[in-house]
mmCIF file of C-alpha atoms in Angstrom:
data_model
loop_
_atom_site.group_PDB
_atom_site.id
_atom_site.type_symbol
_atom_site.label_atom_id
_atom_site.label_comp_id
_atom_site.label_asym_id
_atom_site.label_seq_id
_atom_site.Cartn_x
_atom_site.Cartn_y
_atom_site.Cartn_z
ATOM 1 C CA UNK A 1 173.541 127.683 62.890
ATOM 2 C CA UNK A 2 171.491 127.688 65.658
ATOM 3 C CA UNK A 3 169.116 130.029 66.919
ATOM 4 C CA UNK A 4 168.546 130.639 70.638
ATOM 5 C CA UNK A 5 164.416 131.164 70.697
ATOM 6 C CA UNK A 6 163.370 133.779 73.533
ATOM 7 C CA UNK A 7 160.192 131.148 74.146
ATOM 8 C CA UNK A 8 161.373 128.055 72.438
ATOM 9 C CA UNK A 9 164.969 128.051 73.075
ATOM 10 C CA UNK A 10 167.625 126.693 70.529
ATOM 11 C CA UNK A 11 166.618 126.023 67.215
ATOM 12 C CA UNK A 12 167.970 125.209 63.956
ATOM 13 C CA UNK A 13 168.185 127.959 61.332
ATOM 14 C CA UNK A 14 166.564 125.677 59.055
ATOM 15 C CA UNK A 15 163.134 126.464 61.139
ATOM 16 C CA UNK A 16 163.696 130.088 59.800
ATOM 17 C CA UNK A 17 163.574 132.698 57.232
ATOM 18 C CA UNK A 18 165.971 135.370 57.081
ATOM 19 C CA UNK A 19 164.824 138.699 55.880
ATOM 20 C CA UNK A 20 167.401 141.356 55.970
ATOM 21 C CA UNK A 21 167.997 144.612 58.450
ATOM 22 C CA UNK A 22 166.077 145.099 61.705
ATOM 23 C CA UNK A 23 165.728 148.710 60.388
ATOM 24 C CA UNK A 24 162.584 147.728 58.786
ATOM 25 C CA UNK A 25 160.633 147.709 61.811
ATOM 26 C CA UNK A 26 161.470 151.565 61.639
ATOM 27 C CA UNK A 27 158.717 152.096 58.909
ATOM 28 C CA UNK A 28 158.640 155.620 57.921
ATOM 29 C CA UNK A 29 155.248 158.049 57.858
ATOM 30 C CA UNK A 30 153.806 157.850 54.710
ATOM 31 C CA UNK A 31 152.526 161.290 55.525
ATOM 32 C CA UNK A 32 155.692 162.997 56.280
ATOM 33 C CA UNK A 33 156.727 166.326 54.085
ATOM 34 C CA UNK A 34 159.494 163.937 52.506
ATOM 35 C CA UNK A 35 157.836 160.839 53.013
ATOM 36 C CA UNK A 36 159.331 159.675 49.231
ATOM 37 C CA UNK A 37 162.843 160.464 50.443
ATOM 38 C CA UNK A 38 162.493 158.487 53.308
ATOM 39 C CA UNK A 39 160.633 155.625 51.689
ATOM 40 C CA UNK A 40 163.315 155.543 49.515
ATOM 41 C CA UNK A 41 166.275 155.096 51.892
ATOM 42 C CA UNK A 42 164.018 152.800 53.668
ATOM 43 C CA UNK A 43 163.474 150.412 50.759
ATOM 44 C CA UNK A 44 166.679 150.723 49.161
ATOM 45 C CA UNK A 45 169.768 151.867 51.160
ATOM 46 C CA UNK A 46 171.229 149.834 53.517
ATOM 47 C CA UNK A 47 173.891 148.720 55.400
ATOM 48 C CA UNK A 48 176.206 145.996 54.939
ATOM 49 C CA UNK A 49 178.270 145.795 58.013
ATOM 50 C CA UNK A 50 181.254 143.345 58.143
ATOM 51 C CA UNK A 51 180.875 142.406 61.883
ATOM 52 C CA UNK A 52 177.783 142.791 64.237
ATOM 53 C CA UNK A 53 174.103 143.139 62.397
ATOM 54 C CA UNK A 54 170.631 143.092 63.358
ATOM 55 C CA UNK A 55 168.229 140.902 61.650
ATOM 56 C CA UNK A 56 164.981 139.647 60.699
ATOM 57 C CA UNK A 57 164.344 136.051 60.766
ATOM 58 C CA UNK A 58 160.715 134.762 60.778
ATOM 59 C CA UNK A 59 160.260 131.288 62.444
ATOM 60 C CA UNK A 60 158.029 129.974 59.532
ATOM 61 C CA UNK A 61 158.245 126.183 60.314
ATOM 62 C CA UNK A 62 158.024 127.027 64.081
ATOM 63 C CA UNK A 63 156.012 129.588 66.277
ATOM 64 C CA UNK A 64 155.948 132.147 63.347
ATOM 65 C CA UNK A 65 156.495 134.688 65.500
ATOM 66 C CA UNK A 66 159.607 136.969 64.288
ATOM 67 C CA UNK A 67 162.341 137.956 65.919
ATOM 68 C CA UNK A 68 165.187 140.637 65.632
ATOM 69 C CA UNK A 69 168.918 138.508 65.791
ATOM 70 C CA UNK A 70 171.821 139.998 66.033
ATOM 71 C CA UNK A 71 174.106 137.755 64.132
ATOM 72 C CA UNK A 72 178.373 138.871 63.534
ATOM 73 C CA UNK A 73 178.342 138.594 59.636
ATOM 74 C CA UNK A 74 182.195 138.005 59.618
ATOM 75 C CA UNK A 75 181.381 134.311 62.754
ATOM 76 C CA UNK A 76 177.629 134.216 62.527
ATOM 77 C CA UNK A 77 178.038 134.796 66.180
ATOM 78 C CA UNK A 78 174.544 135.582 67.752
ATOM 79 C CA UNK A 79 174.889 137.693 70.769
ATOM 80 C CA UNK A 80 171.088 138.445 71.635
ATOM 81 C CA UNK A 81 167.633 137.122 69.681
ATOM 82 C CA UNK A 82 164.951 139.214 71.084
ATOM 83 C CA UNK A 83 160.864 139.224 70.256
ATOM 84 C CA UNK A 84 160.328 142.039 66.973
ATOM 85 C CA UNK A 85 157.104 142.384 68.891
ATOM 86 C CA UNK A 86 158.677 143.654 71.835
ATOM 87 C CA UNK A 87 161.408 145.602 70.421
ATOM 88 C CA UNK A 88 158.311 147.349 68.281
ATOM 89 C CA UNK A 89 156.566 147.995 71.312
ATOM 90 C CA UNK A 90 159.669 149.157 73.227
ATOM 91 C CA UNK A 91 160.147 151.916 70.109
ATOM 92 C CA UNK A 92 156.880 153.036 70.641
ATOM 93 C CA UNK A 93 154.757 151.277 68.206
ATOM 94 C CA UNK A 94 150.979 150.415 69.703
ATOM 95 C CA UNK A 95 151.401 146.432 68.511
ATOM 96 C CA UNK B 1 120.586 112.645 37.897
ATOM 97 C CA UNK B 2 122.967 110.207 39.209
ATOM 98 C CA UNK B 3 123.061 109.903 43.119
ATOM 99 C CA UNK B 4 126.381 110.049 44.947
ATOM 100 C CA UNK B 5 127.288 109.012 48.219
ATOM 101 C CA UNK B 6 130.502 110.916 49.595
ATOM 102 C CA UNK B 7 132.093 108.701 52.427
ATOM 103 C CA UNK B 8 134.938 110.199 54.123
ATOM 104 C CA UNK B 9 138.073 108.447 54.306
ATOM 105 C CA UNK B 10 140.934 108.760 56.882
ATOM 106 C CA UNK B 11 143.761 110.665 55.124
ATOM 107 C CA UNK B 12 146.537 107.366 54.877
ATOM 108 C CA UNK B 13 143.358 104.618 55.394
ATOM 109 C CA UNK B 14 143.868 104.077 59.052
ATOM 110 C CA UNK B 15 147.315 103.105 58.589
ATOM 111 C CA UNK B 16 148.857 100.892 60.918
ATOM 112 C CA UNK B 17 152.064 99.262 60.746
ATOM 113 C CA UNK B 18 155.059 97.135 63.292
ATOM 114 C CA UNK B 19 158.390 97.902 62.960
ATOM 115 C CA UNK B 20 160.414 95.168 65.118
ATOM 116 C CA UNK B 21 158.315 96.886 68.029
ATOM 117 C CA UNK B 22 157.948 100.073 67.127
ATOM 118 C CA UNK B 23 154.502 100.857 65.796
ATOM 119 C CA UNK B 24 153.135 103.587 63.500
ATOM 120 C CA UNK B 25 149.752 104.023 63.534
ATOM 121 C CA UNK B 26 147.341 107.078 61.870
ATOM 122 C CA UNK B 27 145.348 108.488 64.546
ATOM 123 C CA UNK B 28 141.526 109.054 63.227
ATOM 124 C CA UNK B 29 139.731 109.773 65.871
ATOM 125 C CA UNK B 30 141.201 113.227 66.664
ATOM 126 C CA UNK B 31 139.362 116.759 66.000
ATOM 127 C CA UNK B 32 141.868 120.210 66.012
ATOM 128 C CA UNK B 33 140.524 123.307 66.620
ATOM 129 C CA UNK B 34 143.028 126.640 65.945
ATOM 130 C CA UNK B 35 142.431 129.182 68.739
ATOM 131 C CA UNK B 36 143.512 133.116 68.113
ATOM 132 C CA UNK B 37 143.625 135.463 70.857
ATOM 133 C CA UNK B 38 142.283 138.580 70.082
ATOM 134 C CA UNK B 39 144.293 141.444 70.039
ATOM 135 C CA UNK B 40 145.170 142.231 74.108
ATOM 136 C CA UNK B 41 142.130 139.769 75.530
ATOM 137 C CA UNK B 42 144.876 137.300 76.837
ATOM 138 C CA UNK B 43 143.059 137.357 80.204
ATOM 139 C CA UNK B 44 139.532 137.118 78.853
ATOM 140 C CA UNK B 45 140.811 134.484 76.572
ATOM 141 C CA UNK B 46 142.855 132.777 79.603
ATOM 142 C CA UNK B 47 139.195 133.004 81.684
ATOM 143 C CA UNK B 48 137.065 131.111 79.118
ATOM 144 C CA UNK B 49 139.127 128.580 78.655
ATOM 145 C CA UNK B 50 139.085 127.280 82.262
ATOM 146 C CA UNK B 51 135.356 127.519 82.623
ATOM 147 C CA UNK B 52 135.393 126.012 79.126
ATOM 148 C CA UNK B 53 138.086 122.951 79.713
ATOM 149 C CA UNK B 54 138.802 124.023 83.246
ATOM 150 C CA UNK B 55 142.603 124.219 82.016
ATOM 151 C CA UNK B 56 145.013 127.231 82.229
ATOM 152 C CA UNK B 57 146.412 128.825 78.986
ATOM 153 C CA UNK B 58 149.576 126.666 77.685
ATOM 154 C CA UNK B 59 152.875 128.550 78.049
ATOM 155 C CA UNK B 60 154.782 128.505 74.633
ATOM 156 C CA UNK B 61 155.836 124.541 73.925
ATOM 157 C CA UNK B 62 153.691 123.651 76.470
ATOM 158 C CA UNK B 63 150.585 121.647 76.168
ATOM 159 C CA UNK B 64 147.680 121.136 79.091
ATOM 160 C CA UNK B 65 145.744 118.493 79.410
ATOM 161 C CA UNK B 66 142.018 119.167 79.718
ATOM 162 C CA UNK B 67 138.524 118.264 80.441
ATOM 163 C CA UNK B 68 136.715 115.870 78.344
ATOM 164 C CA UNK B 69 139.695 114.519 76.732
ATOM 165 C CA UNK B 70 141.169 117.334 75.147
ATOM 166 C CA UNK B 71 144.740 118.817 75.093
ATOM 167 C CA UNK B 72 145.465 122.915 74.363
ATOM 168 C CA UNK B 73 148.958 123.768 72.546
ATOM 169 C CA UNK B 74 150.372 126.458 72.834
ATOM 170 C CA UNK B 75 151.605 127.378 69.315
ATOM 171 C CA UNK B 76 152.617 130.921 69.242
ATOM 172 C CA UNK B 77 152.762 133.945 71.630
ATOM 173 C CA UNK B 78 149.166 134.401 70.753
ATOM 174 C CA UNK B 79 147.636 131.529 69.023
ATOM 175 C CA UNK B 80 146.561 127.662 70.406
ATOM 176 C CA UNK B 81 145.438 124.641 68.922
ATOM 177 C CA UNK B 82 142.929 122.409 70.584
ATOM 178 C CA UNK B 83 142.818 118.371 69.808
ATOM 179 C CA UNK B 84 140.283 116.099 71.443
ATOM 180 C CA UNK B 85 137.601 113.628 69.988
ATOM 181 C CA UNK B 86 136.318 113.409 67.161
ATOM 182 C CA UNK B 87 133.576 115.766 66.980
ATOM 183 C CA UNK B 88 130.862 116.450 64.239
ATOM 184 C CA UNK B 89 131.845 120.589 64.777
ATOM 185 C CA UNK B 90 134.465 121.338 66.977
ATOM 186 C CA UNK B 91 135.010 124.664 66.206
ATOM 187 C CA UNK B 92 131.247 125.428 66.741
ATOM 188 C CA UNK B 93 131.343 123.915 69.674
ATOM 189 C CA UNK B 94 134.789 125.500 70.843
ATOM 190 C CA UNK B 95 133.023 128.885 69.474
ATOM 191 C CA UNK B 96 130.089 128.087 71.673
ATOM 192 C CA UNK B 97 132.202 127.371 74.834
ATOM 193 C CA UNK B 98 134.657 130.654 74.809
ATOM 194 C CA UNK B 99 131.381 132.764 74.043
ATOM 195 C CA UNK B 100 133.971 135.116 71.736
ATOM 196 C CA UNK B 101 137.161 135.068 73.682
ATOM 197 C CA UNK B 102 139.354 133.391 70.665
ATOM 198 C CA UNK B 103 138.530 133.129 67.196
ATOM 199 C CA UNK B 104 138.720 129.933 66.205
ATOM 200 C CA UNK B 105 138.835 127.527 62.840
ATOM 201 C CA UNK B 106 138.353 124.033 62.397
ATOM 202 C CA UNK B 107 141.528 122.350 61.601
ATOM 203 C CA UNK B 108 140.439 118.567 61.925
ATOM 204 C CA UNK B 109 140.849 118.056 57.847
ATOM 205 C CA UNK B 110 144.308 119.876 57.529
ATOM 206 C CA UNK B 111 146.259 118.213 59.672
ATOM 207 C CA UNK B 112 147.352 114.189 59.509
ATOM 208 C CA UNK B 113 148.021 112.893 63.377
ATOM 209 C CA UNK B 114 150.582 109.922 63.732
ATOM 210 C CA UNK B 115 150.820 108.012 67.092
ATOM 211 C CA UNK B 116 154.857 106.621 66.869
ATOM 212 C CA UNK B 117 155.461 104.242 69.736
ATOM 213 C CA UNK B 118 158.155 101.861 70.886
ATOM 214 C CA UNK B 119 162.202 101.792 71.077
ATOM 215 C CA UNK B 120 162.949 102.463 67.904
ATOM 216 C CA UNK B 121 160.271 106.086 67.505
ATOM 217 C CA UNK B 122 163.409 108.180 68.881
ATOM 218 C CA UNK B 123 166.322 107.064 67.154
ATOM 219 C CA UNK B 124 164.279 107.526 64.439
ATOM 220 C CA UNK B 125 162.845 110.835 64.750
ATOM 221 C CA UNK B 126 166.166 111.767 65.791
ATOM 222 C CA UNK B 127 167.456 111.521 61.986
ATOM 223 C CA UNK B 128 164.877 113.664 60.501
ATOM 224 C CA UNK B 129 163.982 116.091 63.195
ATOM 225 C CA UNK B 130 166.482 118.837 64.205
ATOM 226 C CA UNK B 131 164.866 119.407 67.493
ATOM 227 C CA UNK B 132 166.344 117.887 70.738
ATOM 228 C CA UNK B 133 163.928 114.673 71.779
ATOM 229 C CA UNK B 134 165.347 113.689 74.983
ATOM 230 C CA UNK B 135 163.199 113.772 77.935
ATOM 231 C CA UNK B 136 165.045 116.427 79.322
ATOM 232 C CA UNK B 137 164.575 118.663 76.848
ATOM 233 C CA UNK B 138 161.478 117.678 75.393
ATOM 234 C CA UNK B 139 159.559 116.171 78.702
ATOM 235 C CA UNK B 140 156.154 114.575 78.111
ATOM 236 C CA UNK B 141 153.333 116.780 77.386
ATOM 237 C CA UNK B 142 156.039 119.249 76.018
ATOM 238 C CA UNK B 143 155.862 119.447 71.962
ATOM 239 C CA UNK B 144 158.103 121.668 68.966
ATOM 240 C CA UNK B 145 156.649 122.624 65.936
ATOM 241 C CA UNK B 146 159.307 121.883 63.468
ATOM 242 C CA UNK B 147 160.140 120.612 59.942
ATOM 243 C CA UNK B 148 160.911 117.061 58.708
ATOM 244 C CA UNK B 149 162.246 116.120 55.922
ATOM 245 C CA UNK B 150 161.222 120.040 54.323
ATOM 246 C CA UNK B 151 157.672 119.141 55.696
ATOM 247 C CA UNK B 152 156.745 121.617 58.612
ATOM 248 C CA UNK B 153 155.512 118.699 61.709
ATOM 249 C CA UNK B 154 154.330 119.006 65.182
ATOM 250 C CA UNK B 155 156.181 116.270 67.557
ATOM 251 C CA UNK B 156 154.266 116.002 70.875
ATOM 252 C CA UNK B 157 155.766 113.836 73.790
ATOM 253 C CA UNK B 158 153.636 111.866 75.299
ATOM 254 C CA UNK B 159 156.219 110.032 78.043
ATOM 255 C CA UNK B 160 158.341 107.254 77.340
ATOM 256 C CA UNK B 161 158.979 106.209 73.728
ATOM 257 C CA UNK B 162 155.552 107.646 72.785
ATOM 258 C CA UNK B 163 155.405 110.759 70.445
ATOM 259 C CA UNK B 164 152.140 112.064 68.958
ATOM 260 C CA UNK B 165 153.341 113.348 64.840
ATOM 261 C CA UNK B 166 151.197 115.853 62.978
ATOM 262 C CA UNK B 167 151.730 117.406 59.850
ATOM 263 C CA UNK B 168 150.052 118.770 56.973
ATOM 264 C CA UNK B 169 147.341 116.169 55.195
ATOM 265 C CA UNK B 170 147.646 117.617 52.205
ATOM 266 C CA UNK B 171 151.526 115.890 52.226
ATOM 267 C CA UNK B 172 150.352 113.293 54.290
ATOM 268 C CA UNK B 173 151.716 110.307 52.232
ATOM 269 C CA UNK B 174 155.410 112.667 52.055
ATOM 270 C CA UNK B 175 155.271 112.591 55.720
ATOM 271 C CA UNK B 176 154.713 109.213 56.160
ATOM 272 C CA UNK B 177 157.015 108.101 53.712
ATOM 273 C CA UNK B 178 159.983 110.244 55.260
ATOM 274 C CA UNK B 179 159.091 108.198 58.910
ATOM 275 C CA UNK B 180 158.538 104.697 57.206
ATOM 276 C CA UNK B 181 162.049 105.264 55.767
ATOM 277 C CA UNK B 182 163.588 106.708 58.620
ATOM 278 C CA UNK B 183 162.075 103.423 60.961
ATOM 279 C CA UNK B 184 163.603 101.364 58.306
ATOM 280 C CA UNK B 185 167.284 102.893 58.464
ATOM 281 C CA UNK B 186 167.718 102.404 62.331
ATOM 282 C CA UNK B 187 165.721 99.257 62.383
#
């Protein structure tokens, strides 16, 4: 599989680490009300979409920068690889 | 007490080595410095490094060439390395020259530096490197940080059949090895 790098272009998967759901960048306030409901669908529930998903993958042996992919789990299609830093910032997060 | 002398020793003994024409050689005359960008002082960061090395800031992949004999990669969105000569504290003296701009950490004794050089150094980094090395993709003074043989490697092109290795010392003899055998194969 291969990996289209926003800075480095295409890489090999190998390069990477795969961590699980984009969602994760979506850390809840620990000082919400329910903060231990939400930690706890945060942590534990998630989806498992056959078809399009968006993922974590860390470039460890590479820039180590990580990135959200969105991979088809049914082709491993990637459609779009984007910068976690700048989808973080673009949700509002300060860095 | 007993007296010791501690001599420092290149990390593969100045290796050097022919391969039908294609030479592998340790490099041990190199110092690396890691530079950080603090958090947002890209442009403070960007300005002290061209009064330092009169150099702009590497785009990611990229590498400049720069005063003195030094070269500036550009590692990650925010973070550099620095090779040139071998210095008795290149950090301190990197320190000294951005006045604060970057942290910075002397890297000289964790990374081993290859020099790979004749027609055989791309067929043969070919088998054990998943990046693309043709000069199109990978012109010279363009580098990847990637992994060879499960051994994470810088490859820096330096024109021609020239490539510049580095990987960790720790593994140097690993990393060797896996290019020794890989030379061998297509040789």
């Amino acid at each position: 599989m291969i990996i289209n790098h926003p800075l480095l272009g295409p890489r090999d998967a190998a390069e990477f680490v795969h961590l699980g759901d984009a969602s994760l960048i979506d850390r809840p306030n620990w000082q919400a009300e329910d903060a231990a409901a939400q930690f706890l669908d945060y942590a534990y529930m998630r989806d498992n979409p056959a078809g399009e998903l968006r993922e974590l993958w860390y470039h460890e042996q590479g820039d180590r920068s990580w990135l959200v992919v969105t991979r088809n789990t049914l082709t491993h299609e990637i459609s779009s690889v984007e910068l976690a830093r700048d989808v973080a910032l673009a949700r509002g997060r300060d860095r | 007490m007993p007296e010791f002398t501690l001599t420092a020793k290149p990390f593969l003994g100045g290796y050097s080595r022919d391969f039908n024409g294609t030479t592998l050689t340790e490099a041990t005359d190199v110092s690396i410095t890691s530079i950080a960008q603090p958090l947002g002082g890209r442009e403070a960061l960007a300005k002290a490094v061209q009064s330092a090395w009169g150099c702009a800031l590497p785009t990611p992949g990229k590498t400049v060439e720069a005063d003195d004999g030094h070269r500036m990669f550009c590692t990650g969105p925010d973070s550099f390395l620095l090779t040139g000569p071998a210095l008795a504290d290149p950090a301190g003296d990197a320190a000294k020259a951005l006045k604060g701009a970057g942290y910075v950490t002397d890297q000289s004794e964790t990374w081993v530096t290859l020099r790979l050089s004749g027609p055989q150094a791309r067929p043969a980094l070919e088998r054990i490197c998943p990046v693309d090395l043709h000069p199109d993709a990978l012109p010279a003074g363009a580098f990847a940080r990637t992994v060879m043989e499960h051994l994470g490697a810088i490859v820096l092109a330096e024109g021609g059949d020239t490539f510049t290795l580095m990987s960790a010392s720790s593994s140097a003899n690993s990393f060797l090895h896996a290019i020794e055998v890989s030379l061998q194969n297509v040789g």
